[in-house]
Amino acid sequence: MTENRKLALANFWVAISAFTVAAGMALMQALSRAELDLPFRTARMYYLSVTAHGVLMAIVFTTFFIMGFGYVVTERALGRPIVLKRFAWGSWWVALIGTVMVAWSILWGKATVLYTFYPPLKAHPLFYIGAALLVVGSWGWCWVVARTWMVWKKENPGLRTPLAVHGMLTTIIVWVLATIGVAAEVLILLIPWSLGIVDTIDPILARILFWWFGHPLVYFWLLPAYVIWYTMTPKIAGGKLFSDPLARLVFVMFILLSTPVGFHHQFMDPGVRAGWKLFHSFNTQWILFPSFITAFTVIASFEIAGRMKGAKGLLDWLEKLPWGNPAFSSVALAMIMFAVGGFGGAINAAYSMNAMVHNTAWIQGHFHLTVGTAVALTFMGMSYYLMPRLLGRELELSLLARIQPYLWFGGMLLFSISNHLTGLAGMPRRVYEASYGGSEIAQQWVAGTGISAVGGVLLFVSAACYAAVMFGTGLAGKKVSPEPIEFAEALQPENGKAPLLDRFGLWFVVAAILVVAAYAWPIIEHLSMERFGSPGFTPF
Amino acid sequence: MHVDFYEKIWMYGAAAIIVIFLASMGYTTFGRAMQPPSHIETIDPTTVRADEEFGSPGVTINEDGSATVVIQAFMFAFLPNEIRVPRGRDVTFRLTSPDVIHGFQIVQTNGNTMVVPGYVSQFTTRFNRAGEYLIVCNEYCGLGHHMMSAKLSVEDMSRSAAATTETGGGL
């Protein structure tokens, strides 16, 4: 086993473990909202587990999976081992220690502040310190991948960066720009306040910095999924990538548009001027564009696969696709869900429509389609492809792996549609139960929460299948010599004429200027008004 | 860069959809004046309970028949928790919190705002349908979050009810 494989696997195992714990917590939450009693169901357990589910899924599972995936892609696509190996291991340990601190503070009931940790809800200092360490560890990963690419460039003058690495570098740029916001929030505001060095905190400033990070965070999740869709799924489907240059254009658009959009999470906030909200709202709508291109390019790549296998008619290429291979079916199903989630996102980010859905169950319905399916299901499918190749073992319990994406799709359909509808009917998100003292209006939500609970059970079964396949493969998979990890050829290969799209330094600078344009003035304006700090509260 | 003919059409179509979205946002924003609550006013959260306005929250019917509703949102209730406002006239809500962040959502309407300590939230709306509405907190605020609610009654009020103040009891 090479060092790089060990490093990737170390990241993947943390991700899979976090996923398994978080999935178990989700079951109780879905049942709780439908008022189905479990012996350990209390408000305290519910909110604790919502916090744990959010942090472990959205931060720990995604970040570690992306780090592991980034190491694999960098080595395989560049055809050289990564540099700075000891530094990479150091970064992994830093991120892991941070994760353990965060997990301890949540599971011991000292940080029931949900994964958005809005002050003046005050968690244990180790929650914030752990979160900071996790981010610092991920920065180490960014540096290792970027540095490896720079060394490769020197060794291979004139060669274009492989598309998969292009996508990972995009991910890294988005992540670095995004995490500046949360690093400022955690290091300057939250850690000194939670340690008692300062007494009060400005909740709106904290929210501005959080959402500077919180929205591009979703592209940090999504872009590695796009790398899979563009560079690996067409190959797994047996076809070719429809267009390489458009894929590069898509990645560059994400570098530019990911960050100057955060205020669309704060439409309902006081203390932020309407003009800034409108500006960010307009920016956000354009992010739909690269995803529209992605839908066309990736589906066209699937059609190529079907036709290469002999399809002649209008739609019979669909039948020729490998629906029994979970590495393919997961992505195809994820894309269907993402189409719905994308339009829902346009509604959330619409300046005047957001008031109807803000902080309702609609929101959890929405992001379980995007991060919860488009990203998570893609990552699960990729695990079935990568783990046997990295471990040199056969996939264990492969029947479970085959049905798992369909179970997820069905469960999420029920869960998400019912949450969208109860949200439109006014049910708030993140509530232990939603009866409101027998309110008649709240009665309208009962059917929805029941369907959502059924969806939750299916999702839990699906997650359990995934965990069983992964741990089964790791512990008991038959040893075989690993198959290669391959990337899709492009039908219309890069013709060497668009090096502009490969100029990461340039795009980084342009994106940084856009971030300054979107945030410098509002923050200066904010800091210059008379503000009163808030002391901390721990109502949990 | 070579772009396939059909993909080109698709890209123009996608851009057109986004332009339609932006135009509809522009229309509702400027043509219909649908703005999210973005009031800018600060207040010391540690003195809210003793504050002249927020310390004795309630409904005031103004001379012109419009209503001003002052609400304190705290862990885990709204004060007042039964609110009566006139149908078909402007109602201005003013809210703040003495502790953590809360949400204020008038269920099945677009009345929705965050209530943030240190800041005053304010928005003006109009109810055209008389009846009872449920108000809920929609931002996690602690272990009693799901119990934090209030009742809003929209009633046909005669103008003679003007210029009265009704402070909320309950708590």
mmCIF file of N, CA and C in Angstrom, chain A residues 486-531:
data_model
loop_
_atom_site.group_PDB
_atom_site.id
_atom_site.type_symbol
_atom_site.label_atom_id
_atom_site.label_comp_id
_atom_site.label_asym_id
_atom_site.label_seq_id
_atom_site.Cartn_x
_atom_site.Cartn_y
_atom_site.Cartn_z
ATOM 1 N N GLU A 486 -9.747 5.246 -13.261
ATOM 2 C CA GLU A 486 -9.598 5.866 -14.578
ATOM 3 C C GLU A 486 -10.470 7.108 -14.726
ATOM 4 N N PHE A 487 -10.032 7.988 -15.600
ATOM 5 C CA PHE A 487 -10.785 9.206 -15.896
ATOM 6 C C PHE A 487 -11.318 9.146 -17.319
ATOM 7 N N ALA A 488 -12.428 9.861 -17.543
ATOM 8 C CA ALA A 488 -13.061 9.832 -18.866
ATOM 9 C C ALA A 488 -12.254 10.642 -19.874
ATOM 10 N N GLU A 489 -12.169 10.110 -21.085
ATOM 11 C CA GLU A 489 -11.620 10.884 -22.199
ATOM 12 C C GLU A 489 -12.668 11.883 -22.637
ATOM 13 N N ALA A 490 -12.223 12.994 -23.208
ATOM 14 C CA ALA A 490 -13.195 13.964 -23.707
ATOM 15 C C ALA A 490 -13.491 13.707 -25.172
ATOM 16 N N LEU A 491 -14.774 13.844 -25.547
ATOM 17 C CA LEU A 491 -15.165 13.723 -26.947
ATOM 18 C C LEU A 491 -14.612 14.907 -27.728
ATOM 19 N N GLN A 492 -14.746 16.062 -27.112
ATOM 20 C CA GLN A 492 -14.170 17.270 -27.709
ATOM 21 C C GLN A 492 -13.026 17.695 -26.800
ATOM 22 N N PRO A 493 -11.837 17.157 -27.040
ATOM 23 C CA PRO A 493 -10.751 17.391 -26.090
ATOM 24 C C PRO A 493 -10.335 18.853 -26.092
ATOM 25 N N GLU A 494 -9.711 19.251 -25.001
ATOM 26 C CA GLU A 494 -9.200 20.617 -24.932
ATOM 27 C C GLU A 494 -8.218 20.784 -26.071
ATOM 28 N N ASN A 495 -8.366 21.870 -26.822
ATOM 29 C CA ASN A 495 -7.527 22.057 -27.995
ATOM 30 C C ASN A 495 -6.307 22.915 -27.702
ATOM 31 N N GLY A 496 -6.057 23.146 -26.442
ATOM 32 C CA GLY A 496 -4.882 23.932 -26.085
ATOM 33 C C GLY A 496 -5.052 25.415 -26.335
ATOM 34 N N LYS A 497 -6.266 25.820 -26.712
ATOM 35 C CA LYS A 497 -6.466 27.223 -27.063
ATOM 36 C C LYS A 497 -7.044 28.050 -25.922
ATOM 37 N N ALA A 498 -7.378 27.423 -24.824
ATOM 38 C CA ALA A 498 -8.022 28.189 -23.760
ATOM 39 C C ALA A 498 -7.218 28.184 -22.468
ATOM 40 N N PRO A 499 -5.949 28.551 -22.530
ATOM 41 C CA PRO A 499 -5.163 28.515 -21.289
ATOM 42 C C PRO A 499 -5.669 29.528 -20.265
ATOM 43 N N LEU A 500 -6.458 30.499 -20.724
ATOM 44 C CA LEU A 500 -7.000 31.491 -19.812
ATOM 45 C C LEU A 500 -7.783 30.817 -18.681
ATOM 46 N N LEU A 501 -8.521 29.763 -19.044
ATOM 47 C CA LEU A 501 -9.323 29.066 -18.038
ATOM 48 C C LEU A 501 -8.450 28.323 -17.032
ATOM 49 N N ASP A 502 -7.191 28.124 -17.371
ATOM 50 C CA ASP A 502 -6.294 27.403 -16.464
ATOM 51 C C ASP A 502 -5.481 28.345 -15.581
ATOM 52 N N ARG A 503 -5.740 29.648 -15.702
ATOM 53 C CA ARG A 503 -4.891 30.581 -14.932
ATOM 54 C C ARG A 503 -5.492 30.806 -13.558
ATOM 55 N N PHE A 504 -5.168 29.870 -12.645
ATOM 56 C CA PHE A 504 -5.787 29.877 -11.324
ATOM 57 C C PHE A 504 -5.414 31.104 -10.506
ATOM 58 N N GLY A 505 -4.156 31.563 -10.659
ATOM 59 C CA GLY A 505 -3.737 32.753 -9.918
ATOM 60 C C GLY A 505 -4.619 33.930 -10.275
ATOM 61 N N LEU A 506 -4.842 34.103 -11.580
ATOM 62 C CA LEU A 506 -5.667 35.206 -12.065
ATOM 63 C C LEU A 506 -7.090 35.110 -11.503
ATOM 64 N N TRP A 507 -7.705 33.927 -11.611
ATOM 65 C CA TRP A 507 -9.088 33.774 -11.165
ATOM 66 C C TRP A 507 -9.202 33.944 -9.660
ATOM 67 N N PHE A 508 -8.165 33.497 -8.944
ATOM 68 C CA PHE A 508 -8.155 33.686 -7.493
ATOM 69 C C PHE A 508 -8.199 35.180 -7.165
ATOM 70 N N VAL A 509 -7.392 35.955 -7.889
ATOM 71 C CA VAL A 509 -7.344 37.398 -7.620
ATOM 72 C C VAL A 509 -8.682 38.052 -7.965
ATOM 73 N N VAL A 510 -9.245 37.680 -9.122
ATOM 74 C CA VAL A 510 -10.535 38.272 -9.512
ATOM 75 C C VAL A 510 -11.608 37.921 -8.478
ATOM 76 N N ALA A 511 -11.611 36.659 -8.047
ATOM 77 C CA ALA A 511 -12.609 36.237 -7.059
ATOM 78 C C ALA A 511 -12.416 36.993 -5.749
ATOM 79 N N ALA A 512 -11.156 37.193 -5.344
ATOM 80 C CA ALA A 512 -10.888 37.921 -4.100
ATOM 81 C C ALA A 512 -11.406 39.348 -4.213
ATOM 82 N N ILE A 513 -11.244 39.957 -5.392
ATOM 83 C CA ILE A 513 -11.751 41.321 -5.590
ATOM 84 C C ILE A 513 -13.279 41.331 -5.455
ATOM 85 N N LEU A 514 -13.927 40.315 -6.013
ATOM 86 C CA LEU A 514 -15.390 40.236 -5.899
ATOM 87 C C LEU A 514 -15.830 40.068 -4.446
ATOM 88 N N VAL A 515 -15.069 39.295 -3.675
ATOM 89 C CA VAL A 515 -15.404 39.118 -2.258
ATOM 90 C C VAL A 515 -15.292 40.460 -1.541
ATOM 91 N N VAL A 516 -14.218 41.190 -1.837
ATOM 92 C CA VAL A 516 -14.047 42.511 -1.214
ATOM 93 C C VAL A 516 -15.203 43.418 -1.618
ATOM 94 N N ALA A 517 -15.572 43.395 -2.903
ATOM 95 C CA ALA A 517 -16.668 44.250 -3.377
ATOM 96 C C ALA A 517 -17.971 43.906 -2.667
ATOM 97 N N ALA A 518 -18.169 42.604 -2.385
ATOM 98 C CA ALA A 518 -19.433 42.179 -1.793
ATOM 99 C C ALA A 518 -19.477 42.411 -0.294
ATOM 100 N N TYR A 519 -18.318 42.411 0.371
ATOM 101 C CA TYR A 519 -18.334 42.420 1.836
ATOM 102 C C TYR A 519 -17.668 43.617 2.501
ATOM 103 N N ALA A 520 -16.660 44.234 1.843
ATOM 104 C CA ALA A 520 -15.903 45.275 2.540
ATOM 105 C C ALA A 520 -16.814 46.415 2.985
ATOM 106 N N TRP A 521 -17.593 46.935 2.037
ATOM 107 C CA TRP A 521 -18.436 48.080 2.357
ATOM 108 C C TRP A 521 -19.507 47.740 3.402
ATOM 109 N N PRO A 522 -20.260 46.662 3.223
ATOM 110 C CA PRO A 522 -21.257 46.342 4.266
ATOM 111 C C PRO A 522 -20.633 46.158 5.643
ATOM 112 N N ILE A 523 -19.443 45.553 5.708
ATOM 113 C CA ILE A 523 -18.836 45.323 7.022
ATOM 114 C C ILE A 523 -18.357 46.645 7.624
ATOM 115 N N ILE A 524 -17.761 47.503 6.791
ATOM 116 C CA ILE A 524 -17.312 48.803 7.309
ATOM 117 C C ILE A 524 -18.524 49.597 7.797
ATOM 118 N N GLU A 525 -19.583 49.592 6.987
ATOM 119 C CA GLU A 525 -20.822 50.280 7.355
ATOM 120 C C GLU A 525 -21.348 49.743 8.690
ATOM 121 N N HIS A 526 -21.294 48.415 8.811
ATOM 122 C CA HIS A 526 -21.795 47.780 10.027
ATOM 123 C C HIS A 526 -20.975 48.198 11.243
ATOM 124 N N LEU A 527 -19.644 48.153 11.082
ATOM 125 C CA LEU A 527 -18.773 48.450 12.223
ATOM 126 C C LEU A 527 -18.888 49.906 12.652
ATOM 127 N N SER A 528 -19.302 50.780 11.712
ATOM 128 C CA SER A 528 -19.302 52.202 12.047
ATOM 129 C C SER A 528 -20.610 52.643 12.707
ATOM 130 N N MET A 529 -21.596 51.730 12.852
ATOM 131 C CA MET A 529 -22.804 52.186 13.554
ATOM 132 C C MET A 529 -22.713 51.856 15.045
ATOM 133 N N GLU A 530 -23.556 52.517 15.829
ATOM 134 C CA GLU A 530 -23.533 52.274 17.267
ATOM 135 C C GLU A 530 -24.136 50.896 17.532
ATOM 136 N N ARG A 531 -23.349 50.007 18.155
ATOM 137 C CA ARG A 531 -23.827 48.642 18.362
ATOM 138 C C ARG A 531 -23.690 48.280 19.834
#
